[in-house]
Structures are given as structure tokens and as C-alpha cells.
PDB file of C-alpha atoms in Angstrom:
ATOM      1  CA  UNK Z   1     130.351 101.611  71.337  1.00 47.00           C
ATOM      2  CA  UNK Z   2     130.616 102.074  75.087  1.00 59.00           C
ATOM      3  CA  UNK Z   3     129.454  99.402  77.186  1.00 70.00           C
ATOM      4  CA  UNK Z   4     126.615 100.572  79.664  1.00 75.00           C
ATOM      5  CA  UNK Z   5     127.092  99.435  83.288  1.00 82.00           C
ATOM      6  CA  UNK Z   6     124.342  97.474  85.001  1.00 89.00           C
ATOM      7  CA  UNK Z   7     123.087  98.410  88.557  1.00 93.00           C
ATOM      8  CA  UNK Z   8     120.451  97.213  90.846  1.00 94.00           C
ATOM      9  CA  UNK Z   9     118.681  98.140  94.084  1.00 95.00           C
ATOM     10  CA  UNK Z  10     121.148  98.285  96.920  1.00 96.00           C
ATOM     11  CA  UNK Z  11     123.979  99.381  94.976  1.00 97.00           C
ATOM     12  CA  UNK Z  12     126.031 102.027  96.352  1.00 97.00           C
ATOM     13  CA  UNK Z  13     127.717 104.577  94.034  1.00 97.00           C
ATOM     14  CA  UNK Z  14     130.418 107.253  94.604  1.00 97.00           C
ATOM     15  CA  UNK Z  15     130.110 111.054  93.631  1.00 97.00           C
ATOM     16  CA  UNK Z  16     133.325 112.989  93.074  1.00 95.00           C
ATOM     17  CA  UNK Z  17     133.696 116.528  93.776  1.00 92.00           C
ATOM     18  CA  UNK Z  18     136.897 118.919  93.657  1.00 90.00           C
ATOM     19  CA  UNK Z  19     138.381 117.933  97.033  1.00 92.00           C
ATOM     20  CA  UNK Z  20     136.048 115.236  98.377  1.00 94.00           C
ATOM     21  CA  UNK Z  21     133.264 112.873  97.654  1.00 95.00           C
ATOM     22  CA  UNK Z  22     129.975 111.392  98.805  1.00 97.00           C
ATOM     23  CA  UNK Z  23     127.873 108.271  98.110  1.00 98.00           C
ATOM     24  CA  UNK Z  24     124.545 107.456  96.868  1.00 97.00           C
ATOM     25  CA  UNK Z  25     122.432 104.288  96.863  1.00 97.00           C
ATOM     26  CA  UNK Z  26     120.196 102.880  94.291  1.00 97.00           C
ATOM     27  CA  UNK Z  27     116.632 102.300  95.747  1.00 96.00           C
ATOM     28  CA  UNK Z  28     114.160 101.500  92.971  1.00 90.00           C
ATOM     29  CA  UNK Z  29     115.337 103.120  89.847  1.00 85.00           C
ATOM     30  CA  UNK Z  30     114.845 105.876  88.971  1.00 92.00           C
ATOM     31  CA  UNK Z  31     114.609 106.551  92.981  1.00 95.00           C
ATOM     32  CA  UNK Z  32     118.135 107.146  94.522  1.00 96.00           C
ATOM     33  CA  UNK Z  33     119.147 108.283  98.069  1.00 96.00           C
ATOM     34  CA  UNK Z  34     122.032 110.718  98.644  1.00 97.00           C
ATOM     35  CA  UNK Z  35     124.021 110.573 101.922  1.00 97.00           C
ATOM     36  CA  UNK Z  36     124.707 113.663 103.976  1.00 96.00           C
ATOM     37  CA  UNK Z  37     128.326 113.285 104.396  1.00 95.00           C
ATOM     38  CA  UNK Z  38     131.426 114.086 102.376  1.00 95.00           C
ATOM     39  CA  UNK Z  39     134.691 112.039 102.757  1.00 96.00           C
ATOM     40  CA  UNK Z  40     138.422 112.409 101.632  1.00 96.00           C
ATOM     41  CA  UNK Z  41     139.158 108.567 101.945  1.00 96.00           C
ATOM     42  CA  UNK Z  42     137.182 105.688 100.861  1.00 96.00           C
ATOM     43  CA  UNK Z  43     134.683 104.210 103.416  1.00 96.00           C
ATOM     44  CA  UNK Z  44     133.431 100.648 103.988  1.00 97.00           C
ATOM     45  CA  UNK Z  45     129.908 100.168 103.143  1.00 97.00           C
ATOM     46  CA  UNK Z  46     128.825  99.600 106.579  1.00 94.00           C
ATOM     47  CA  UNK Z  47     130.125 103.100 107.384  1.00 95.00           C
ATOM     48  CA  UNK Z  48     128.254 104.647 104.703  1.00 96.00           C
ATOM     49  CA  UNK Z  49     125.180 102.907 105.606  1.00 93.00           C
ATOM     50  CA  UNK Z  50     125.356 104.733 109.062  1.00 93.00           C
ATOM     51  CA  UNK Z  51     125.167 108.086 107.519  1.00 94.00           C
ATOM     52  CA  UNK Z  52     121.797 109.991 107.217  1.00 95.00           C
ATOM     53  CA  UNK Z  53     120.004 110.291 103.925  1.00 95.00           C
ATOM     54  CA  UNK Z  54     120.090 114.075 102.786  1.00 94.00           C
ATOM     55  CA  UNK Z  55     117.476 113.250 100.195  1.00 93.00           C
ATOM     56  CA  UNK Z  56     115.895 110.909  97.877  1.00 95.00           C
ATOM     57  CA  UNK Z  57     114.966 112.040  94.291  1.00 94.00           C
ATOM     58  CA  UNK Z  58     114.461 110.514  90.912  1.00 94.00           C
ATOM     59  CA  UNK Z  59     117.395 110.696  88.717  1.00 94.00           C
ATOM     60  CA  UNK Z  60     118.602 110.175  85.152  1.00 91.00           C
ATOM     61  CA  UNK Z  61     120.830 107.120  85.560  1.00 90.00           C
ATOM     62  CA  UNK Z  62     123.253 108.221  82.881  1.00 91.00           C
ATOM     63  CA  UNK Z  63     125.858 109.132  85.543  1.00 91.00           C
ATOM     64  CA  UNK Z  64     125.571 105.516  86.708  1.00 93.00           C
ATOM     65  CA  UNK Z  65     125.511 103.537  83.425  1.00 92.00           C
ATOM     66  CA  UNK Z  66     128.313 105.723  82.043  1.00 92.00           C
ATOM     67  CA  UNK Z  67     130.753 105.146  84.942  1.00 92.00           C
ATOM     68  CA  UNK Z  68     130.599 108.624  86.083  1.00 94.00           C
ATOM     69  CA  UNK Z  69     129.169 107.704  89.432  1.00 96.00           C
ATOM     70  CA  UNK Z  70     131.074 104.285  89.827  1.00 95.00           C
ATOM     71  CA  UNK Z  71     129.192 101.277  91.600  1.00 96.00           C
ATOM     72  CA  UNK Z  72     131.498 100.565  94.639  1.00 96.00           C
ATOM     73  CA  UNK Z  73     129.616  97.850  96.298  1.00 96.00           C
ATOM     74  CA  UNK Z  74     125.976  96.271  97.260  1.00 97.00           C
ATOM     75  CA  UNK Z  75     124.090  95.512 100.411  1.00 96.00           C
ATOM     76  CA  UNK Z  76     120.318  94.447 100.211  1.00 94.00           C
ATOM     77  CA  UNK Z  77     118.190  97.389 101.098  1.00 94.00           C
ATOM     78  CA  UNK Z  78     117.022  97.724 104.504  1.00 89.00           C
ATOM     79  CA  UNK Z  79     113.377  97.839 104.899  1.00 88.00           C
ATOM     80  CA  UNK Z  80     113.491 101.552 106.212  1.00 85.00           C
ATOM     81  CA  UNK Z  81     114.855 102.254 102.622  1.00 88.00           C
ATOM     82  CA  UNK Z  82     112.020 100.493 100.945  1.00 86.00           C
ATOM     83  CA  UNK Z  83     109.398 103.262 101.429  1.00 86.00           C
ATOM     84  CA  UNK Z  84     108.716 105.354  98.471  1.00 87.00           C
ATOM     85  CA  UNK Z  85     108.564 109.097  99.264  1.00 93.00           C
ATOM     86  CA  UNK Z  86     105.616 111.311  98.449  1.00 94.00           C
ATOM     87  CA  UNK Z  87     106.484 113.974  95.897  1.00 94.00           C
ATOM     88  CA  UNK Z  88     104.519 117.191  94.727  1.00 92.00           C
ATOM     89  CA  UNK Z  89     103.614 118.397  91.252  1.00 91.00           C
ATOM     90  CA  UNK Z  90     102.386 121.867  90.040  1.00 90.00           C
ATOM     91  CA  UNK Z  91     100.456 122.389  87.003  1.00 89.00           C
ATOM     92  CA  UNK Z  92     102.560 124.944  85.096  1.00 85.00           C
ATOM     93  CA  UNK Z  93      99.402 126.780  83.785  1.00 89.00           C
ATOM     94  CA  UNK Z  94      96.776 126.592  86.552  1.00 90.00           C
ATOM     95  CA  UNK Z  95      99.643 126.566  89.314  1.00 89.00           C
ATOM     96  CA  UNK Z  96      97.385 124.096  91.153  1.00 92.00           C
ATOM     97  CA  UNK Z  97      99.428 121.701  93.516  1.00 93.00           C
ATOM     98  CA  UNK Z  98      99.250 118.098  93.840  1.00 95.00           C
ATOM     99  CA  UNK Z  99     100.847 115.254  95.913  1.00 95.00           C
ATOM    100  CA  UNK Z 100     102.174 112.189  93.899  1.00 94.00           C
ATOM    101  CA  UNK Z 101     102.370 108.977  95.890  1.00 92.00           C
ATOM    102  CA  UNK Z 102     102.485 105.457  94.534  1.00 88.00           C
ATOM    103  CA  UNK Z 103     101.376 106.546  91.065  1.00 87.00           C
ATOM    104  CA  UNK Z 104      98.388 108.427  92.604  1.00 93.00           C
ATOM    105  CA  UNK Z 105      98.135 112.278  92.130  1.00 94.00           C
ATOM    106  CA  UNK Z 106      95.811 114.214  94.574  1.00 96.00           C
ATOM    107  CA  UNK Z 107      95.019 117.731  94.721  1.00 97.00           C
ATOM    108  CA  UNK Z 108      96.836 119.488  97.551  1.00 94.00           C
ATOM    109  CA  UNK Z 109      97.410 122.661  99.602  1.00 93.00           C
ATOM    110  CA  UNK Z 110     100.803 124.556 100.004  1.00 90.00           C
ATOM    111  CA  UNK Z 111     101.052 123.298 103.375  1.00 91.00           C
ATOM    112  CA  UNK Z 112     100.627 119.709 102.214  1.00 93.00           C
ATOM    113  CA  UNK Z 113     103.498 120.032  99.726  1.00 89.00           C
ATOM    114  CA  UNK Z 114     105.934 121.991 102.114  1.00 87.00           C
ATOM    115  CA  UNK Z 115     109.180 119.840 102.646  1.00 87.00           C
ATOM    116  CA  UNK Z 116     108.313 117.450  99.650  1.00 91.00           C
ATOM    117  CA  UNK Z 117     110.509 116.819  96.731  1.00 89.00           C
ATOM    118  CA  UNK Z 118     109.230 118.037  93.323  1.00 89.00           C
ATOM    119  CA  UNK Z 119     108.328 115.026  91.086  1.00 90.00           C
ATOM    120  CA  UNK Z 120     111.225 115.717  88.616  1.00 89.00           C
ATOM    121  CA  UNK Z 121     113.917 113.425  87.204  1.00 91.00           C
ATOM    122  CA  UNK Z 122     117.225 115.288  87.980  1.00 91.00           C
ATOM    123  CA  UNK Z 123     120.335 115.290  85.667  1.00 92.00           C
ATOM    124  CA  UNK Z 124     123.509 114.191  87.195  1.00 94.00           C
ATOM    125  CA  UNK Z 125     125.334 117.580  87.130  1.00 93.00           C
ATOM    126  CA  UNK Z 126     122.141 119.253  88.832  1.00 91.00           C
ATOM    127  CA  UNK Z 127     122.473 116.338  91.613  1.00 93.00           C
ATOM    128  CA  UNK Z 128     126.024 117.109  92.043  1.00 94.00           C
ATOM    129  CA  UNK Z 129     125.636 120.838  92.116  1.00 93.00           C
ATOM    130  CA  UNK Z 130     122.773 120.263  94.766  1.00 91.00           C
ATOM    131  CA  UNK Z 131     125.014 118.081  96.807  1.00 94.00           C
ATOM    132  CA  UNK Z 132     127.881 120.380  96.733  1.00 92.00           C
ATOM    133  CA  UNK Z 133     125.499 123.164  97.905  1.00 90.00           C
ATOM    134  CA  UNK Z 134     124.137 121.180 100.703  1.00 91.00           C
ATOM    135  CA  UNK Z 135     127.559 120.383 102.001  1.00 92.00           C
ATOM    136  CA  UNK Z 136     128.569 124.152 101.937  1.00 89.00           C
ATOM    137  CA  UNK Z 137     125.459 125.179 103.460  1.00 88.00           C
ATOM    138  CA  UNK Z 138     124.164 127.091 100.661  1.00 86.00           C
ATOM    139  CA  UNK Z 139     121.040 127.127  98.691  1.00 82.00           C
ATOM    140  CA  UNK Z 140     121.187 124.964  95.386  1.00 80.00           C
ATOM    141  CA  UNK Z 141     120.353 127.058  92.335  1.00 73.00           C
ATOM    142  CA  UNK Z 142     118.484 124.034  90.856  1.00 73.00           C
ATOM    143  CA  UNK Z 143     116.449 123.543  94.206  1.00 72.00           C
ATOM    144  CA  UNK Z 144     115.388 127.405  93.639  1.00 63.00           C
ATOM    145  CA  UNK Z 145     114.187 126.362  90.144  1.00 62.00           C
ATOM    146  CA  UNK Z 146     111.939 123.355  91.195  1.00 61.00           C
ATOM    147  CA  UNK Z 147     110.309 125.085  94.178  1.00 66.00           C
ATOM    148  CA  UNK Z 148     106.656 125.527  93.792  1.00 54.00           C
ATOM    149  CA  UNK Z 149     105.047 128.928  92.750  1.00 59.00           C
ATOM    150  CA  UNK Z 150     102.498 130.116  94.665  1.00 59.00           C
ATOM    151  CA  UNK Z 151      98.951 129.690  93.267  1.00 54.00           C
TER     152      UNK Z 151
END
């Protein structure tokens, strides 16, 4: 039986690509933050912390507990990282839009949902593809799949 690795809020993890890698951070599981820089050499945590966050999303933690995204260190979360973002949801049948914040769902317009992440739990391979697309300046095929459909 494979041992599942443990993690906690404030942990940093490394995401490997073919010729580079990037970093992410555990916020409050399943919410994770992903940094907007790639590297070819390991970076100290204080350097990683200075990078901007590309996005915050909910993820399936399998990549962390399996070691696919290894934990590389820990720093307590800065207060700026403690705020939980607002997400949007869309009913697949009625196509009505909602915002989702702190467990509360509220009806919303397209304008209110613009720029928000869809309330979804991402699989590791989809996050990796999204990050690679982000770094290449391309649109992620998975981002296109989670965008809302106009009501």
C-alpha cells in the first residue's frame, strides 16, 4: 500500500513540466494557489512568495498526496492569501448563473460572473495543462470547457 503524503495550509509544492517547473501553494484545501512564474532552477521560498498568483482554484489533492507535486517547504499564510475567492456556477439545464461565496449561492448576471473562476474541482493533469498554456500565452482547452454558456 502506498503511503499518502500529508499537507497543510501554507505548504509549497512543485509542478514539473518538460523543460521547467512552477510552484503552487496550499491555501485551505481544496483551494490552492498557482504562481505565475516558471523556473529552471529551484528557488527559495522567499523568492517564490514574491511571484504573483496566476489563479486560485479548487483541486483534487491526489497530485500532492501521491507525491506527483512534491511539498518543498512551508511558510504560514500571509493574511492576503486567506481570503477565499468568489466563484461562479451555472445550472446545466436552465443555464442560470450564480455566484458562490463562503458557501452561499446567489443568482447572478453574466457581468457579475465575468472574471470569476468556475466552481469546479480540477484534476491535476488539467491544472498542469492550464499552467503550461498560461506560460505559453495560449488558451487552455480546459478553460474553454469550464467557461459559462450564455443563458
